[in-house]
Amino acid sequence: MPIAAVTVPTSSPAGSDDAIFRRNKAVFICFDFTENACPTYYGSESYSTTRTILGRTSSKQLEDTSVADTHPGATVVGRVALVGFGTVGRAVARILCETAKPSLRLTHICNRNVGPKKQPWVPADVIWTEDFREVLSSDADIVVELIGGLAPAEEFVRSALLAGKSVVTANKQLIARHGPDLLQLANRTRCQLEFGASVAGGVPVLPALRTGLCGDRLHGISGILNGTCNYILSRIETARIPFSDALEEAQARGYAEADASEDLDGGDARAKLAILALAGLQACVSPEQIRARTIRAVDAVDFDYATELGCTIRQISRADLKDGTMFAEVGPGLVATSSPFGRVQNNQNLVLTSGKYGGDMAFLGAGAGGDPTAVAVVSDLMFVAQSLSAGARSHWPQQFLAPKVSCDFEAPWYLRFLVKDQPGIIAKLAAILSAHGLNIDAVLQKPGYEKAALPFVITLEPCRDSQLHPALEEMAALDFAIKPCLCLPILR
Ligand SMILES: NC(=O)c1ccc[n+]([C@@H]2O[C@H](COP(=O)([O-])OP(=O)(O)OC[C@H]3O[C@@H](n4cnc5c(N)ncnc54)[C@H](OP(=O)(O)O)[C@@H]3O)[C@@H](O)[C@H]2O)c1
């Protein structure tokens, strides 16, 4: 059957763009996009975008379209423009160039100062550019944003969607802050937006939330989401070295940046938790609403005491949705050595989900690295190409809850004190705890430490965070305390 092509001449200024809409074997060339304006759709709502071509549609482009249309079952190729040719971008390009992905064709690579980036293994017909406008006005169907950060990544993604191009990104900051808004924009412009590599790198947890688990009603998500913290904590655990040595080692081996604050203080993990909450709990929260506690105060002695309790220490991100409140936080906690969290070593990531019907699920694997992350990006690309060729709308929900966010979890607690030893310390601490209605579970004091800087531990029976904190403030003011006590939840 021949293609029915209807060209709608635009009266818009030079440089405005056309798009192709197609349903079954009919092609409709539609409307203009103007900068920052949502496209107006001609034809029935049921016509779905399968490919958008910016600029004047050429006969060559129509020919390309006709190949798919005149051969039922032929694959529609998604033309891919890669923006950001760094660690992940390069690995994505390698996969696209080395493995035959029939549904994808790399057409553009965009990076600032692109000259030195050029690689001989990239096919000669791929266009290298440092001007993102060239990508926008090209015939690329899918833009892969891999420059990271908020600016200009946000502008690039918005303008790509407004230009009718689907977007795949690995950018956690962007999705954590603007995910709901960008998903709505993608829906309005009938594009796809996928961000599977933005959480847990190569571990396919976001695709699982999008498809495999969307039939459940999830109420909890928790995870080890930061490989740098996990590397440092597992090194302290195995080598019993001080925190500062483990950090230096991680930096020397390229697992931690020179300024690792975002990782150590929980900023990175809470952005990822916000994305998991969005995708899995349909809850829209900003990363800043989630309390983050640093791992900097954890030291080798804490692993000695944790071992006594059958536990180890990991940075845990957790979100539980209960009666309209999302309990969420990121920070170090004790976990049973035999638990899934306790077994996660080095820079691996683990995500656990809890659903009303399906129960608990676990996703484990490489949370970072060029190649594993690139696999997640290419998988998103293949999914987007399939969705576009099937004319599907976004697979993500468009409506999100806006729950109250609280960090007032109930848990048993581990309190590690560092004191100048003197008589009566335990009695004074016990008096404060008792005055706040807190029950001691155990007191642990290992022999062999200097009396001038004596670490010992009190564990508490379960209580709420809000009940414990006034007591901690009182205890920090006692004259024998060398440092405020380290307070960690025990998450068995
Ligand atoms: N690396 C991982 O393991 C990993 C894991 C999960 C997610 N991610 C996410 O993946 C994204 C990319 O990470 P990456 O590790 O590949 O970063 P990267 O190595 O720093 O690469 C970023 C690339 O983008 C280019 N770039 C930056 N700003 C640009 C701009 N304004 N215009 C054009 N090009 C620009 C950079 O060029 P220059 O070389 O000139 O700086 C560089 O080539 C980030 O969102 C990151 O959070 C990374």
Coordinates of C-alpha atoms and ligand atoms in Angstrom, one line a residue:
M1 CA 0.0 0.0 0.0
P2 CA 1.4 3.4 -0.9
I3 CA 2.2 5.9 1.7
A4 CA -0.3 8.6 2.0
A5 CA 1.8 11.7 2.7
V6 CA 0.0 14.9 3.5
T7 CA 2.2 17.9 3.7
V8 CA 0.9 20.7 5.8
P9 CA 2.6 23.8 4.6
T10 CA 3.5 26.0 7.6
S11 CA 3.1 29.7 7.6
S12 CA 5.7 29.8 10.4
P13 CA 9.0 31.6 10.0
A14 CA 11.9 30.1 8.3
G15 CA 13.6 27.6 10.5
S16 CA 10.4 26.3 12.1
D17 CA 10.1 22.6 11.9
D18 CA 7.9 19.8 10.5
A19 CA 7.2 16.4 12.0
I20 CA 6.0 13.2 10.7
F21 CA 3.2 11.4 12.3
R22 CA 2.3 8.0 11.2
R23 CA -0.4 5.5 11.9
N24 CA -0.3 2.1 10.3
K25 CA 1.0 2.9 6.8
A26 CA -0.2 6.5 6.5
V27 CA 2.2 9.3 7.0
F28 CA 1.1 12.7 8.1
I29 CA 3.5 15.6 8.0
C30 CA 2.4 18.1 10.5
F31 CA 2.7 21.5 12.1
D32 CA 5.4 23.7 13.4
F33 CA 7.4 23.7 16.5
T34 CA 8.5 27.1 17.6
E35 CA 11.0 27.6 20.3
N36 CA 9.6 26.7 23.7
A37 CA 6.2 26.1 22.3
C38 CA 4.4 22.8 22.5
P39 CA 3.6 21.4 19.1
T40 CA 0.1 21.5 17.8
Y41 CA -1.1 18.2 16.5
Y42 CA -3.0 17.9 13.3
G43 CA -5.1 14.9 12.8
S44 CA -6.7 12.6 15.3
E45 CA -5.4 12.1 18.8
S46 CA -5.0 8.4 17.9
Y47 CA -2.2 9.2 15.5
S48 CA 1.0 8.5 17.3
T49 CA 4.5 9.8 16.7
T50 CA 6.8 7.2 15.4
R51 CA 9.4 9.4 14.1
T52 CA 10.0 13.1 14.2
I53 CA 12.0 14.9 11.6
L54 CA 13.1 18.4 12.2
G55 CA 13.8 20.7 9.3
R56 CA 12.3 20.3 5.9
T57 CA 11.4 16.7 5.2
S58 CA 13.5 15.6 2.3
S59 CA 12.6 13.0 -0.3
K60 CA 15.4 10.9 1.2
Q61 CA 13.7 10.9 4.6
L62 CA 10.4 10.0 3.0
E63 CA 12.2 7.2 1.2
D64 CA 13.6 5.9 4.5
T65 CA 10.2 5.9 6.0
S66 CA 8.8 4.1 3.0
V67 CA 11.3 1.2 3.4
A68 CA 9.7 0.3 6.7
D69 CA 6.2 0.9 5.5
T70 CA 6.4 -1.1 2.3
H71 CA 8.0 -4.1 4.1
P72 CA 5.6 -5.2 6.8
G73 CA 7.6 -6.2 9.9
A74 CA 10.7 -4.3 8.8
T75 CA 12.4 -2.5 11.7
V76 CA 12.0 1.3 12.0
V77 CA 15.5 2.6 12.8
G78 CA 15.9 5.1 15.6
R79 CA 18.5 7.6 14.7
V80 CA 20.6 8.4 17.7
A81 CA 22.4 11.6 18.6
L82 CA 24.8 11.2 21.5
V83 CA 25.4 14.3 23.5
G84 CA 28.4 13.9 25.8
F85 CA 31.3 11.8 24.8
G86 CA 32.9 11.1 28.2
T87 CA 33.1 7.8 30.1
V88 CA 29.6 6.7 29.5
G89 CA 29.1 8.4 26.1
R90 CA 32.2 6.7 24.7
A91 CA 31.0 3.3 26.0
V92 CA 27.6 3.8 24.5
A93 CA 29.1 4.7 21.1
R94 CA 31.3 1.6 21.3
I95 CA 28.3 -0.7 21.9
L96 CA 26.4 1.0 19.1
C97 CA 29.3 0.7 16.7
E98 CA 30.5 -2.8 17.6
T99 CA 27.3 -4.7 18.1
A100 CA 24.5 -4.8 15.5
K101 CA 21.4 -3.2 17.0
P102 CA 19.0 -3.3 14.0
S103 CA 16.7 -0.8 15.6
L104 CA 19.3 1.9 16.2
R105 CA 21.7 4.0 14.1
L106 CA 24.2 6.4 15.6
T107 CA 24.1 9.6 13.5
H108 CA 25.6 12.4 15.6
I109 CA 28.1 12.8 18.4
C110 CA 28.0 16.2 20.2
N111 CA 30.6 17.3 22.7
R112 CA 32.2 20.6 23.5
N113 CA 35.7 21.0 22.0
V114 CA 34.9 17.9 19.9
G115 CA 38.1 17.8 17.8
P116 CA 40.3 15.8 20.2
K117 CA 37.4 13.5 21.0
K118 CA 37.1 12.0 17.5
Q119 CA 37.8 8.2 17.4
P120 CA 38.8 6.1 14.3
W121 CA 36.4 3.3 15.3
V122 CA 33.3 5.6 14.8
P123 CA 31.9 5.1 11.3
A124 CA 32.7 7.9 8.9
D125 CA 29.1 8.9 8.3
V126 CA 28.5 9.8 12.0
I127 CA 28.5 13.6 12.3
W128 CA 30.7 15.1 15.0
T129 CA 29.6 18.5 16.3
E130 CA 30.1 20.8 19.2
D131 CA 26.9 22.7 18.5
F132 CA 23.8 21.2 20.1
R133 CA 21.6 23.2 17.7
E134 CA 22.9 21.0 14.9
V135 CA 21.5 18.0 16.8
L136 CA 18.2 19.8 17.3
S137 CA 17.8 20.6 13.7
S138 CA 18.9 17.1 12.5
D139 CA 16.8 14.1 11.7
A140 CA 17.8 12.3 14.9
D141 CA 14.9 10.7 16.6
I142 CA 16.5 10.1 20.0
V143 CA 18.9 12.3 21.9
V144 CA 21.1 10.7 24.5
E145 CA 22.1 13.2 27.2
L146 CA 25.3 12.2 28.8
I147 CA 26.9 15.5 29.8
G148 CA 25.7 15.3 33.4
G149 CA 24.8 18.2 35.8
L150 CA 21.8 20.5 35.6
A151 CA 23.0 23.2 33.2
P152 CA 22.9 23.0 30.2
A153 CA 21.7 19.4 30.4
E154 CA 18.2 20.5 31.5
E155 CA 17.9 23.0 28.6
F156 CA 19.2 20.4 26.1
V157 CA 16.6 17.8 27.3
R158 CA 13.7 20.3 27.2
S159 CA 14.6 21.6 23.8
A160 CA 15.0 18.0 22.4
L161 CA 11.6 17.0 23.8
L162 CA 10.0 20.3 22.4
A163 CA 11.6 19.4 19.1
G164 CA 9.8 16.1 19.2
K165 CA 12.8 14.0 19.9
S166 CA 12.8 11.3 22.5
V167 CA 15.4 11.5 25.2
V168 CA 17.5 8.9 27.0
T169 CA 19.6 10.2 29.9
A170 CA 21.7 8.9 32.8
N171 CA 21.5 12.2 34.7
K172 CA 20.3 11.6 38.2
Q173 CA 20.5 15.3 39.2
L174 CA 18.3 16.3 36.3
I175 CA 15.7 13.5 36.9
A176 CA 15.7 13.8 40.7
R177 CA 14.9 17.5 40.4
H178 CA 12.9 17.8 37.2
G179 CA 11.7 14.2 36.5
P180 CA 7.9 14.7 36.8
D181 CA 8.0 17.9 34.8
L182 CA 10.1 16.4 32.0
L183 CA 7.9 13.3 31.9
Q184 CA 4.8 15.5 31.4
L185 CA 6.6 17.5 28.7
A186 CA 7.6 14.2 27.0
N187 CA 4.0 13.1 27.2
R188 CA 2.7 16.4 25.8
T189 CA 5.1 16.2 22.9
R190 CA 4.4 12.5 22.4
C191 CA 8.0 11.6 23.0
Q192 CA 9.6 9.0 25.2
L193 CA 11.9 9.9 28.2
E194 CA 13.9 7.1 29.7
F195 CA 16.5 7.4 32.5
G196 CA 17.3 3.8 33.4
A197 CA 21.0 4.4 34.0
S198 CA 20.4 7.3 36.4
V199 CA 20.0 4.9 39.4
A200 CA 22.3 1.9 40.1
G201 CA 24.2 2.3 36.8
G202 CA 24.0 -1.1 35.1
V203 CA 21.4 -2.7 37.4
P204 CA 18.1 -2.7 35.6
V205 CA 16.0 -1.6 38.5
L206 CA 14.2 1.3 36.8
P207 CA 13.1 -0.7 33.8
A208 CA 11.9 -3.3 36.3
L209 CA 9.8 -0.7 38.1
R210 CA 8.5 0.6 34.7
T211 CA 7.4 -2.8 33.5
G212 CA 8.0 -5.9 35.6
L213 CA 6.7 -4.5 38.9
C214 CA 4.1 -1.9 37.7
G215 CA 1.4 -4.5 38.4
D216 CA 2.2 -4.5 42.1
R217 CA 1.5 -1.7 44.6
L218 CA 5.0 -1.0 46.0
H219 CA 5.2 0.5 49.5
G220 CA 8.9 0.3 50.2
I221 CA 12.2 0.7 48.4
S222 CA 15.6 0.5 49.9
G223 CA 19.1 0.2 48.6
I224 CA 22.8 0.5 48.6
L225 CA 23.0 3.2 45.9
N226 CA 26.4 4.7 46.2
G227 CA 29.4 2.6 45.2
T228 CA 32.0 5.0 46.7
C229 CA 30.5 4.7 50.2
N230 CA 30.1 1.0 49.8
Y231 CA 33.7 0.6 48.7
I232 CA 35.0 2.7 51.7
L233 CA 32.8 0.9 54.2
S234 CA 33.7 -2.5 53.0
R235 CA 37.4 -1.6 53.0
I236 CA 37.2 -0.5 56.6
E237 CA 35.4 -3.7 57.4
T238 CA 37.9 -6.0 55.8
A239 CA 41.1 -4.2 56.5
R240 CA 40.1 -2.4 59.8
I241 CA 41.8 0.8 58.5
P242 CA 40.7 4.3 59.6
F243 CA 38.1 6.1 57.6
S244 CA 40.6 8.6 56.3
D245 CA 42.9 5.8 54.9
A246 CA 39.9 4.1 53.2
L247 CA 38.9 7.4 51.5
E248 CA 42.5 8.0 50.3
E249 CA 42.6 4.5 48.9
A250 CA 39.3 4.9 47.1
Q251 CA 40.5 8.2 45.6
A252 CA 43.8 6.7 44.5
R253 CA 41.9 3.8 42.8
G254 CA 39.4 6.2 41.0
Y255 CA 36.4 5.1 43.1
A256 CA 36.1 8.5 44.8
E257 CA 36.5 12.0 43.5
A258 CA 38.9 14.5 45.0
D259 CA 35.9 16.2 46.6
A260 CA 33.8 13.2 47.6
S261 CA 31.3 15.2 49.7
E262 CA 28.3 14.4 47.5
D263 CA 29.0 10.7 47.9
L264 CA 30.1 10.6 51.6
D265 CA 27.4 13.0 52.9
G266 CA 24.6 11.3 51.1
G267 CA 23.7 13.9 48.4
D268 CA 24.2 11.4 45.5
A269 CA 22.2 8.6 47.1
R270 CA 19.3 10.8 48.1
A271 CA 19.0 12.0 44.5
K272 CA 18.8 8.4 43.4
L273 CA 16.3 7.6 46.2
A274 CA 14.1 10.4 45.0
I275 CA 14.1 8.9 41.5
L276 CA 13.3 5.4 42.9
A277 CA 10.4 6.9 44.9
L278 CA 9.2 8.6 41.7
A279 CA 9.4 5.5 39.6
G280 CA 8.4 2.9 42.2
L281 CA 6.1 4.6 44.7
Q282 CA 4.8 7.3 42.3
A283 CA 5.8 9.8 44.9
C284 CA 7.2 13.1 43.9
V285 CA 9.8 14.3 46.5
S286 CA 12.8 16.6 46.0
P287 CA 16.2 15.2 47.2
E288 CA 16.5 18.1 49.7
Q289 CA 13.4 16.8 51.5
I290 CA 15.2 13.5 52.3
R291 CA 17.5 13.6 55.3
A292 CA 21.1 12.6 54.5
R293 CA 23.6 11.6 57.3
T294 CA 27.3 11.4 56.5
I295 CA 29.4 8.2 56.7
R296 CA 32.5 10.2 57.8
A297 CA 32.0 9.4 61.5
V298 CA 32.1 5.7 61.0
D299 CA 35.4 4.1 61.9
A300 CA 37.1 0.7 62.3
V301 CA 36.0 0.4 65.9
D302 CA 32.4 0.4 64.7
F303 CA 32.9 -2.7 62.7
D304 CA 34.4 -4.4 65.8
Y305 CA 31.2 -3.6 67.7
A306 CA 29.0 -4.3 64.8
T307 CA 30.5 -7.8 64.4
E308 CA 29.7 -8.5 68.1
L309 CA 26.1 -7.8 67.1
G310 CA 26.2 -10.0 64.0
C311 CA 26.1 -7.0 61.8
T312 CA 28.2 -4.8 59.4
I313 CA 27.7 -1.2 58.4
R314 CA 26.5 0.1 55.0
Q315 CA 25.1 3.4 53.7
I316 CA 21.4 2.5 53.3
S317 CA 18.9 4.6 51.4
R318 CA 15.3 3.8 52.3
A319 CA 11.8 5.0 51.5
D320 CA 8.6 3.7 53.0
L321 CA 5.2 5.0 52.0
K322 CA 2.6 4.7 54.8
D323 CA -0.7 6.5 55.1
G324 CA 0.3 9.4 52.9
T325 CA 3.7 9.9 54.5
M326 CA 6.9 8.9 53.0
F327 CA 9.5 8.0 55.6
A328 CA 12.8 8.4 53.9
E329 CA 16.5 8.9 54.7
V330 CA 20.0 8.1 53.5
G331 CA 22.8 7.3 55.9
P332 CA 25.0 4.6 57.5
G333 CA 23.2 1.9 59.4
L334 CA 23.9 -1.5 60.9
V335 CA 22.7 -4.4 58.8
A336 CA 22.9 -8.1 59.6
T337 CA 26.0 -9.7 58.0
S338 CA 23.8 -12.5 56.6
S339 CA 21.3 -10.1 55.0
P340 CA 21.3 -9.1 51.4
F341 CA 22.7 -5.6 52.4
G342 CA 25.4 -7.2 54.5
R343 CA 26.7 -9.2 51.6
V344 CA 27.1 -6.3 49.2
Q345 CA 30.8 -5.7 48.7
N346 CA 33.0 -2.9 47.2
N347 CA 31.3 -0.7 44.6
Q348 CA 28.2 -2.9 43.9
N349 CA 24.7 -1.6 44.2
L350 CA 21.6 -3.4 45.6
V351 CA 18.0 -2.3 45.5
L352 CA 15.2 -4.1 47.4
T353 CA 11.6 -3.4 46.6
S354 CA 8.6 -4.4 48.8
G355 CA 5.2 -4.8 47.2
K356 CA 1.7 -5.4 48.6
Y357 CA 1.2 -8.4 46.3
G358 CA 4.6 -9.5 45.0
G359 CA 6.5 -9.2 48.3
D360 CA 10.2 -8.5 48.2
M361 CA 12.5 -8.3 45.2
A362 CA 16.3 -7.8 44.9
F363 CA 18.4 -6.2 42.2
L364 CA 22.1 -6.5 42.5
G365 CA 25.0 -5.5 40.2
A366 CA 27.6 -3.0 39.0
G367 CA 26.3 0.4 40.1
A368 CA 28.7 2.4 37.9
G369 CA 31.4 2.2 35.3
G370 CA 31.3 3.2 31.7
D371 CA 30.4 -0.2 30.2
P372 CA 27.7 -1.3 32.7
T373 CA 26.1 2.1 32.6
A374 CA 26.3 2.1 28.8
V375 CA 24.4 -1.2 28.7
A376 CA 21.6 0.5 30.6
V377 CA 21.6 3.4 28.2
V378 CA 21.6 1.2 25.1
S379 CA 18.8 -0.9 26.6
D380 CA 16.8 2.3 27.1
L381 CA 17.5 3.2 23.5
M382 CA 16.3 -0.1 22.2
F383 CA 13.1 0.2 24.4
V384 CA 12.5 3.7 23.1
A385 CA 13.0 2.7 19.5
Q386 CA 10.6 -0.2 19.9
S387 CA 8.0 2.1 21.6
L388 CA 8.3 4.7 18.9
S389 CA 7.9 2.1 16.2
A390 CA 4.8 0.7 18.0
G391 CA 3.5 4.2 18.3
A392 CA 3.3 3.9 22.1
R393 CA 3.0 6.8 24.5
S394 CA 5.1 7.1 27.6
H395 CA 5.2 4.1 29.9
W396 CA 5.6 6.2 33.0
P397 CA 2.8 7.4 35.1
Q398 CA 1.9 11.0 34.7
Q399 CA 0.3 11.6 38.0
F400 CA 2.4 11.5 41.2
L401 CA 1.6 11.7 44.9
A402 CA 3.1 14.6 46.9
P403 CA 3.4 12.9 50.3
K404 CA 4.6 14.5 53.5
V405 CA 8.3 13.5 54.0
S406 CA 9.5 12.4 57.4
C407 CA 12.7 10.8 58.7
D408 CA 11.0 9.7 61.9
F409 CA 11.7 6.0 61.5
E410 CA 11.3 3.6 64.4
A411 CA 14.3 1.3 64.9
P412 CA 16.6 -0.2 67.5
W413 CA 19.7 2.0 67.8
Y414 CA 23.5 1.7 68.1
L415 CA 25.1 4.5 70.0
R416 CA 28.9 4.6 70.0
F417 CA 30.5 6.9 72.5
L418 CA 34.1 8.2 72.7
V419 CA 34.9 9.4 76.2
K420 CA 37.6 10.3 78.6
D421 CA 37.2 7.5 81.0
Q422 CA 36.0 8.3 84.6
P423 CA 33.7 6.7 87.1
G424 CA 29.9 7.2 86.7
I425 CA 29.7 7.6 82.9
I426 CA 27.2 4.8 82.3
A427 CA 25.1 5.9 85.2
K428 CA 24.8 9.5 83.8
L429 CA 24.0 8.2 80.3
A430 CA 21.5 5.8 81.6
A431 CA 19.8 8.5 83.6
I432 CA 19.4 10.7 80.5
L433 CA 18.1 7.8 78.4
S434 CA 15.6 6.8 81.1
A435 CA 14.4 10.4 81.4
H436 CA 13.5 10.3 77.8
G437 CA 11.7 7.0 78.1
L438 CA 14.4 5.0 76.2
N439 CA 15.3 1.4 77.1
I440 CA 18.8 0.1 77.0
D441 CA 19.2 -3.2 75.3
A442 CA 22.9 -3.8 75.8
V443 CA 26.2 -2.2 76.9
L444 CA 29.3 -3.3 75.0
Q445 CA 32.9 -2.4 76.0
K446 CA 35.8 -4.2 74.4
P447 CA 39.0 -4.3 76.3
G448 CA 42.3 -2.9 75.1
Y449 CA 41.4 0.7 74.2
E450 CA 43.2 3.8 75.8
K451 CA 41.3 5.2 78.7
A452 CA 41.9 8.8 77.4
A453 CA 39.8 8.0 74.3
L454 CA 37.6 5.1 75.2
P455 CA 35.0 3.8 72.7
F456 CA 32.1 1.9 74.0
V457 CA 28.5 1.1 72.7
I458 CA 25.0 1.2 74.1
T459 CA 22.3 -0.4 72.0
L460 CA 18.7 0.7 72.5
E461 CA 15.4 -1.0 72.1
P462 CA 13.2 0.3 69.2
C463 CA 12.2 3.9 69.5
R464 CA 11.5 6.8 67.1
D465 CA 14.2 9.0 65.8
S466 CA 12.3 12.0 67.3
Q467 CA 12.3 10.4 70.7
L468 CA 16.0 9.7 70.6
H469 CA 17.4 13.1 69.4
P470 CA 16.7 15.2 72.4
A471 CA 18.5 12.6 74.5
L472 CA 21.5 12.7 72.2
E473 CA 21.7 16.5 72.5
E474 CA 21.8 16.3 76.3
M475 CA 24.5 13.5 76.1
A476 CA 26.7 15.5 73.8
A477 CA 27.0 18.3 76.4
L478 CA 28.5 15.9 79.1
D479 CA 32.1 16.8 80.0
F480 CA 33.5 13.3 79.4
A481 CA 32.3 13.2 75.7
I482 CA 35.3 13.7 73.3
K483 CA 32.9 13.7 70.3
P484 CA 29.1 13.5 69.9
C485 CA 28.1 9.9 69.9
L486 CA 27.7 8.1 66.6
C487 CA 24.1 7.1 66.3
L488 CA 23.1 4.4 63.8
P489 CA 19.8 2.6 63.2
I490 CA 20.0 -1.2 63.4
L491 CA 18.3 -2.5 60.2
R492 CA 18.1 -6.2 60.6
Ligands
LIG1 N1 30.4 7.2 35.0 C1 29.5 6.4 35.6 O1 29.9 5.3 36.1 C2 28.1 6.8 35.6 C3 27.2 5.9 36.2 C4 25.8 6.2 36.2 C5 25.4 7.4 35.7 N2 26.3 8.3 35.2 C6 25.8 9.6 34.6 O2 26.1 9.6 33.2 C7 26.4 11.0 32.8 C8 27.7 11.1 32.2 O3 28.7 10.6 33.1 P1 30.2 10.4 32.6 O4 30.9 9.7 33.7 O5 30.3 9.9 31.3 O6 30.7 11.9 32.6 P2 32.1 12.5 31.9 O7 33.1 11.4 31.7 O8 32.5 13.7 32.7 O9 31.6 12.9 30.5 C9 30.8 14.0 30.2 C10 31.1 14.4 28.8 O10 30.2 15.5 28.5 C11 31.0 16.6 27.9 N3 30.3 17.8 28.3 C12 30.1 18.3 29.5 N4 29.4 19.5 29.4 C13 29.2 19.7 28.1 C14 28.5 20.7 27.4 N5 28.0 21.8 28.1 N6 28.4 20.6 26.1 C15 28.9 19.5 25.4 N7 29.6 18.6 26.1 C16 29.7 18.6 27.4 C17 32.3 16.5 28.6 O11 33.3 17.1 27.8 P3 34.8 17.5 28.4 O12 35.6 16.2 28.2 O13 35.2 18.6 27.6 O14 34.6 17.8 29.8 C18 32.5 15.0 28.6 O15 33.0 14.5 27.4 C19 26.2 11.8 34.1 O16 24.9 12.3 34.2 C20 26.5 10.8 35.2 O17 25.9 11.1 36.5 C21 27.6 8.0 35.1

